[in-house]
PDB file of C-alpha atoms in Angstrom:
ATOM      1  CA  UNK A  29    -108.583 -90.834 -55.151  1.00  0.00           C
ATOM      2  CA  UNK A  30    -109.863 -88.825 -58.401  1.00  0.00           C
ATOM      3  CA  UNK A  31    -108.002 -87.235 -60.841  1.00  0.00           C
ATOM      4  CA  UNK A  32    -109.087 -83.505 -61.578  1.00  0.00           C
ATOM      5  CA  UNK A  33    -108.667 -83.487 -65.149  1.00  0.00           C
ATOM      6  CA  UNK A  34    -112.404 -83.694 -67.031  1.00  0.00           C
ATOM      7  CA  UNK A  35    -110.858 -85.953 -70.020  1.00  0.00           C
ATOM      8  CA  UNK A  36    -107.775 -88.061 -69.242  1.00  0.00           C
ATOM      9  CA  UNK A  37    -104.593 -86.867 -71.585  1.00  0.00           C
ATOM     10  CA  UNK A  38    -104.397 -90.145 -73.303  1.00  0.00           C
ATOM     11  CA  UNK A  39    -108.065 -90.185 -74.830  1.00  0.00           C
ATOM     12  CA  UNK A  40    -107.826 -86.285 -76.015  1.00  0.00           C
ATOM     13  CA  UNK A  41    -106.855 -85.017 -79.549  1.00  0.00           C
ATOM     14  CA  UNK A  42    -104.675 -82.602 -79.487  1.00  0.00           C
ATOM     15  CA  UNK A  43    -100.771 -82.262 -80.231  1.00  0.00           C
ATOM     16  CA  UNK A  44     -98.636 -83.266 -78.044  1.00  0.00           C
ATOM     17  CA  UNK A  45     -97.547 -80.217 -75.210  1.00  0.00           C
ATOM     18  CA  UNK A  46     -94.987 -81.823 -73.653  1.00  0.00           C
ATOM     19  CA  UNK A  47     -92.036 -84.053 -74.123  1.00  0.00           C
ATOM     20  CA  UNK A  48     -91.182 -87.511 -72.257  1.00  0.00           C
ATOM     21  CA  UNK A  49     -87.583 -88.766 -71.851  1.00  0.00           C
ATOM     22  CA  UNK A  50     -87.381 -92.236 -70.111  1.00  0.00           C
ATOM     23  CA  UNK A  51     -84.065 -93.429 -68.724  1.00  0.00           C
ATOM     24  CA  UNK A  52     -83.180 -96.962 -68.714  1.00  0.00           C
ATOM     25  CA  UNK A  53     -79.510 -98.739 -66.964  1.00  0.00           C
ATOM     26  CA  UNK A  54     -77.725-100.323 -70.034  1.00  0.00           C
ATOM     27  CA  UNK A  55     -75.710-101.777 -66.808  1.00  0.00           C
ATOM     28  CA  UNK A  56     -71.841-100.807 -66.089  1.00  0.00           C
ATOM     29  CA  UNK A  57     -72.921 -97.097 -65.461  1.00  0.00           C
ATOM     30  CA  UNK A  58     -74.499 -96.437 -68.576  1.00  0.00           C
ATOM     31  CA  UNK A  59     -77.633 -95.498 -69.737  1.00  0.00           C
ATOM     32  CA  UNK A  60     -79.873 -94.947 -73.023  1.00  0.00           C
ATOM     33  CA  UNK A  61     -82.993 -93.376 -72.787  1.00  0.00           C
ATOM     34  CA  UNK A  62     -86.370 -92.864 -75.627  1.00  0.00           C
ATOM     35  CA  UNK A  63     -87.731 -89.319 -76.152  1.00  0.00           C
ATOM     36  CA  UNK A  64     -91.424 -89.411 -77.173  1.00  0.00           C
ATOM     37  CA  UNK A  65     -94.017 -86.471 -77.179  1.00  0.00           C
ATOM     38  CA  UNK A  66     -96.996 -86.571 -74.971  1.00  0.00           C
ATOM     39  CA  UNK A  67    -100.323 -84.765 -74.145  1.00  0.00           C
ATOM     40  CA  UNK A  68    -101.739 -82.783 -70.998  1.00  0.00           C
ATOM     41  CA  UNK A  69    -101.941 -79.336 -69.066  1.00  0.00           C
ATOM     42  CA  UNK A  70     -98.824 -80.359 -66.918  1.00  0.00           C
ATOM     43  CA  UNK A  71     -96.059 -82.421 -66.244  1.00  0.00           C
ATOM     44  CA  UNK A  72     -98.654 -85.182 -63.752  1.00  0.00           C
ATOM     45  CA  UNK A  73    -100.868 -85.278 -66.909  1.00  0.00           C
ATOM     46  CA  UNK A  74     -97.985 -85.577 -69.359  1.00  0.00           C
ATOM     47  CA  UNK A  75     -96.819 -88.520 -67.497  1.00  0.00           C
ATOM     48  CA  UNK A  76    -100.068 -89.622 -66.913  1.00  0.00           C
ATOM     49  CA  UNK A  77    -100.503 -89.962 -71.133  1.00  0.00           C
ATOM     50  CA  UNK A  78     -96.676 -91.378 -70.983  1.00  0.00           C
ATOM     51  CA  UNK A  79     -98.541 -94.719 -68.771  1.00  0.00           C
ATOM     52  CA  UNK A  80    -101.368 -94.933 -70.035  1.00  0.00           C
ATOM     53  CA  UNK A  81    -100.678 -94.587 -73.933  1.00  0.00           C
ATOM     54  CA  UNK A  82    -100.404 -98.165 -75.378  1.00  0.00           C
ATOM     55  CA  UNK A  83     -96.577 -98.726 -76.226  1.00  0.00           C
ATOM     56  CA  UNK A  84     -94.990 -95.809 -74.957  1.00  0.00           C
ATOM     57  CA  UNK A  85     -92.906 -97.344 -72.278  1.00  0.00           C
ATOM     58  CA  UNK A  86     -91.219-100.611 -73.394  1.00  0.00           C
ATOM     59  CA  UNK A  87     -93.068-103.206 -71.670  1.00  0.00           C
ATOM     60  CA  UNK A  88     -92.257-104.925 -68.440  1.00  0.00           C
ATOM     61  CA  UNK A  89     -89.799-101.674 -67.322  1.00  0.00           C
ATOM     62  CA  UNK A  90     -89.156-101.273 -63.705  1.00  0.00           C
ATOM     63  CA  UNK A  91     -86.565-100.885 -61.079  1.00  0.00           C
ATOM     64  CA  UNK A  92     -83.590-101.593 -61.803  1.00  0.00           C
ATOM     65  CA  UNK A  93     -83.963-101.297 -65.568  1.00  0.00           C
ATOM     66  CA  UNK A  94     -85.867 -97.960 -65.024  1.00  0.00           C
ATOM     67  CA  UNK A  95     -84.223 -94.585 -64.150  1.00  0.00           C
ATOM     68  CA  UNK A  96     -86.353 -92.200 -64.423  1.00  0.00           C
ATOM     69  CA  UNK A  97     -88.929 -90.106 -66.622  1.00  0.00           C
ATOM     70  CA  UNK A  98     -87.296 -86.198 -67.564  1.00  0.00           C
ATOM     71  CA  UNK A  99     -90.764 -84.530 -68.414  1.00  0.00           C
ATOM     72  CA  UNK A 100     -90.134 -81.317 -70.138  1.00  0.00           C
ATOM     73  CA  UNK A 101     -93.171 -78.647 -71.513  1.00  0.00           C
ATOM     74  CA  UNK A 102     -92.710 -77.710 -75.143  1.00  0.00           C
ATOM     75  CA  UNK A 103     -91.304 -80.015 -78.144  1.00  0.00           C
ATOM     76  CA  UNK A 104     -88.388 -79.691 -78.927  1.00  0.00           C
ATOM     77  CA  UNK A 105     -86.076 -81.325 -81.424  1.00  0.00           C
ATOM     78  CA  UNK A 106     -82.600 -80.994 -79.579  1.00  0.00           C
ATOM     79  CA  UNK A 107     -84.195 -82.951 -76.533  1.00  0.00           C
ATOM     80  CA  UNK A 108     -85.841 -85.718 -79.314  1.00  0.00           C
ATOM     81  CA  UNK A 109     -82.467 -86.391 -79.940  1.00  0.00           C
ATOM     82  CA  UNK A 110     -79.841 -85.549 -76.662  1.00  0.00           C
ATOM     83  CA  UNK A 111     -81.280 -84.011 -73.852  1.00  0.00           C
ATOM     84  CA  UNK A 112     -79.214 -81.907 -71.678  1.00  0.00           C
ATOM     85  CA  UNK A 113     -79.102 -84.434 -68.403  1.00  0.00           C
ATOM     86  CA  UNK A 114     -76.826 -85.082 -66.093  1.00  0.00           C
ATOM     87  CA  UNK A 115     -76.993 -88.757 -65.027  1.00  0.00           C
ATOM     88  CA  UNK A 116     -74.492 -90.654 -62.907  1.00  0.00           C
ATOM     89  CA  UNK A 117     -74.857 -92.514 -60.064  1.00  0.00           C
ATOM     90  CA  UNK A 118     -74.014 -90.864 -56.558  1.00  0.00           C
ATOM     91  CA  UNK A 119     -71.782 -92.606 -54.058  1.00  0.00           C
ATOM     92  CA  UNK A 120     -74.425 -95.113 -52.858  1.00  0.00           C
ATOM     93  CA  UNK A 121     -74.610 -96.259 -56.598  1.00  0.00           C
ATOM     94  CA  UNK A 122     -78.146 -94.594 -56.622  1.00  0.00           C
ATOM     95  CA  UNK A 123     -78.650 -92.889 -59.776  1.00  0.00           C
ATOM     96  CA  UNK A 124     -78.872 -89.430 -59.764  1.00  0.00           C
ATOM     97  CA  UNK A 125     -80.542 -87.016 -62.726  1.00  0.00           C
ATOM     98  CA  UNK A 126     -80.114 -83.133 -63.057  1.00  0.00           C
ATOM     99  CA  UNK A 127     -82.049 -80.795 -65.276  1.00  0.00           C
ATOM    100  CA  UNK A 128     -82.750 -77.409 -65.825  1.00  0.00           C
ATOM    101  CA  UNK A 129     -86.537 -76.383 -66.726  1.00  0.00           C
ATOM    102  CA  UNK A 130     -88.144 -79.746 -66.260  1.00  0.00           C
ATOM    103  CA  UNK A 131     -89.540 -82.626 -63.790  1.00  0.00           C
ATOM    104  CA  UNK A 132     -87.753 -85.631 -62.856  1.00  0.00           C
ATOM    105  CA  UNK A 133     -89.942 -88.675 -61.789  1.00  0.00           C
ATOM    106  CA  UNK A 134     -88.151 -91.487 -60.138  1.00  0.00           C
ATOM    107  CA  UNK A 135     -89.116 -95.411 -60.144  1.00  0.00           C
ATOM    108  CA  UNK A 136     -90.781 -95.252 -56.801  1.00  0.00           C
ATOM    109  CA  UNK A 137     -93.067 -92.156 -58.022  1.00  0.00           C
ATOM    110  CA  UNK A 138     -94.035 -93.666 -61.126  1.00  0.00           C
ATOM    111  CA  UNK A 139     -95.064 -96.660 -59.829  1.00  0.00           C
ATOM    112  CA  UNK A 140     -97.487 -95.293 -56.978  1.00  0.00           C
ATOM    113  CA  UNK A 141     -98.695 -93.138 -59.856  1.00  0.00           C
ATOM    114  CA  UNK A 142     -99.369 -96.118 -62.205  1.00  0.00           C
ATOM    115  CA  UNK A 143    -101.397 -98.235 -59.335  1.00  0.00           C
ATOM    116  CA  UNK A 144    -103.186 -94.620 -59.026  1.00  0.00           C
ATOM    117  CA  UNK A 145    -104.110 -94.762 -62.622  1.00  0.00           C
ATOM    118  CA  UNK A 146    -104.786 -98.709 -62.890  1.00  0.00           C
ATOM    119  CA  UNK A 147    -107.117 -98.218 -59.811  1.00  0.00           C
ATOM    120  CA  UNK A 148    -109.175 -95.504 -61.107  1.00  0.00           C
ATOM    121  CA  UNK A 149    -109.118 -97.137 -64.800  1.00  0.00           C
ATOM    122  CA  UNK A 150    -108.253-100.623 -64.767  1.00  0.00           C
ATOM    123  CA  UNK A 151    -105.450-100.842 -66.927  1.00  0.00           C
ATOM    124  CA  UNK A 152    -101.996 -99.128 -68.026  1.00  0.00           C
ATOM    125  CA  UNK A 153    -101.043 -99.032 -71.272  1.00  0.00           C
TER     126      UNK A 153
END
């Protein structure tokens, strides 16, 4: 499956468009997350650049150590450093993330969306 964009986020130069929050369990219910900008025309792409960008997401992250990625358009400084989420785990102990005026991509969508990526281009990050 191709991906329509003519030049993949990670290899353009431009300023970053949107901004990345990654969630990570710290165990006993809590949770820390990094805030990093990233490139692209949408939330897919911004992700996309997120992957595939060299050090971006600490290495060897995955279920259960991974949340989630909060994908936001715009940069902005009160998300860099506490992003209005809501996350808590619902009564099946699955965690659970609510925002306003952004995309939520959970473990199970990132990683069929990294195989995507290292299928078409043979590596990730």
């Amino acid at each position: 499956m191709a991906f329509s964009w003519k030049i993949p986020p990670w290899e353009r130069h431009e300023n970053c468009t949107h901004l990345a929050v990654t969630l990570m369990d710290q165990g006993e219910g809590q949770f820390r997350f990094i805030a990093e900008g990233v490139r692209g025309d949408d939330a897919i792409e911004a992700l996309a650049d997120l992957l595939m960008t060299p050090g971006s997401l600490p290495l060897g992250l995955s279920p259960p150590a991974l949340i989630g990625v909060v994908v936001r358009r715009g940069i902005d400084r009160t998300w860099l450093v506490d992003p209005p989420l809501q996350v808590g785990r619902d009564k099946r102990g699955r965690w659970q993330v609510a925002v306003a005026d952004a995309t939520v991509f959970f473990p199970s969508e990132i990683g069929g969306f990294a195989s995507r990526l290292r299928a078409q281009y043979g590596r990730i990050g």
